[in-house]
Coordinates of C-alpha atoms in Angstrom, one line a residue:
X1 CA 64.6 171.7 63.4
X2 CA 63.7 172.6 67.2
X3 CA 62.2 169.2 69.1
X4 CA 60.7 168.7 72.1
X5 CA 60.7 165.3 73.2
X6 CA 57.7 164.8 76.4
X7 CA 58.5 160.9 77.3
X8 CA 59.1 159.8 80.8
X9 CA 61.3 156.8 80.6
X10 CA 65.2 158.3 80.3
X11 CA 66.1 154.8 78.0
X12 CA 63.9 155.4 75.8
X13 CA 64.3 159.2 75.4
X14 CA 68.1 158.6 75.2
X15 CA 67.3 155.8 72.5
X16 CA 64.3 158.5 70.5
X17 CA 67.2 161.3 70.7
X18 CA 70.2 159.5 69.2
X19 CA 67.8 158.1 66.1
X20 CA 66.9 161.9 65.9
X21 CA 70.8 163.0 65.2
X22 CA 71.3 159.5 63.4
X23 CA 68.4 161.3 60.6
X24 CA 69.1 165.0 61.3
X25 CA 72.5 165.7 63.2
X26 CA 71.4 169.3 63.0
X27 CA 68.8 168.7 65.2
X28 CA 68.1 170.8 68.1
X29 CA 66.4 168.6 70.8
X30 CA 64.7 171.6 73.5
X31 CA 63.9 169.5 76.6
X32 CA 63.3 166.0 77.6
X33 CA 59.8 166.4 79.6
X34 CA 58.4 164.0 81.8
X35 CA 54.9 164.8 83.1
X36 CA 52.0 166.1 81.8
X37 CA 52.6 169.3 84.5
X38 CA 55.6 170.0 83.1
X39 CA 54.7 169.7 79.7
X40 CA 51.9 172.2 80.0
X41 CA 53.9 174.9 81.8
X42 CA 57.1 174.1 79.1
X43 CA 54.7 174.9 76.2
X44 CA 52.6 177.8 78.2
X45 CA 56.1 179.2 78.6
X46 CA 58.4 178.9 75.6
X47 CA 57.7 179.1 71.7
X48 CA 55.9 175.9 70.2
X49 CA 58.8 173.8 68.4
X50 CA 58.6 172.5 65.0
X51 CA 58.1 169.2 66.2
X52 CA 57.0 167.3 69.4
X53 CA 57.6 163.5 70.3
X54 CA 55.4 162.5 72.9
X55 CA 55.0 159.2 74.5
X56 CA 50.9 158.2 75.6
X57 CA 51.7 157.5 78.9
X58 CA 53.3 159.2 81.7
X59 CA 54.1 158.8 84.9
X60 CA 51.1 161.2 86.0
X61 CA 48.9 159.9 83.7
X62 CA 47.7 160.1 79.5
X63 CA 49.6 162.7 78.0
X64 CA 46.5 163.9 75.7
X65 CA 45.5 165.4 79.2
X66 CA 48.3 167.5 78.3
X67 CA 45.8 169.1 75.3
X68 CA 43.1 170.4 78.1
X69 CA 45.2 172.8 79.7
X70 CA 47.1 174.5 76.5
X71 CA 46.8 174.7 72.4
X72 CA 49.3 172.9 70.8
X73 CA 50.6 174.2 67.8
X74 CA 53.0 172.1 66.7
X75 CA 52.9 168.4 65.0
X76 CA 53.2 165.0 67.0
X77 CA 54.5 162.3 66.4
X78 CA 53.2 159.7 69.3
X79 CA 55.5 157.6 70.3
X80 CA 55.2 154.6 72.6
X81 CA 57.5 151.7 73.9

């Protein structure tokens, strides 16, 4: 399973990845994203992964601003400390 992780705060991304290869060591975790900018020009710019993590809020702001500037194909799962 391809994942994209979008979550700002390296702890917790560290913490969301291991508990990823703790369920699935197959796993393939794509990128750790951490603004909404970013996010939109990863997913305007590479294939939509089978599944997204993505934290509510950013450092630059709500990431559901992330869903006016591209489609988003995949599932999410919202995470949030």
């Amino acid at each position: 399973m391809n994942i994209l992780i979008i979550e700002d705060e390296e702890p917790a991304a560290k913490r969301l990845q291991g508990m990823i290869k703790e369920i699935d060591a197959d796993a393939i975790i794509l990128d750790v994203i951490v603004s909404i900018k970013t996010a939109v020009k990863w997913l305007q710019t590479n294939k939509a992964p089978d599944l997204i993590f993505q934290d509510i809020q950013l450092a630059d702001g709500i990431s559901f601003e992330i869903f006016k500037h591209v489609e988003v194909k995949s599932p999410i799962i919202f995470t949030t400390a």
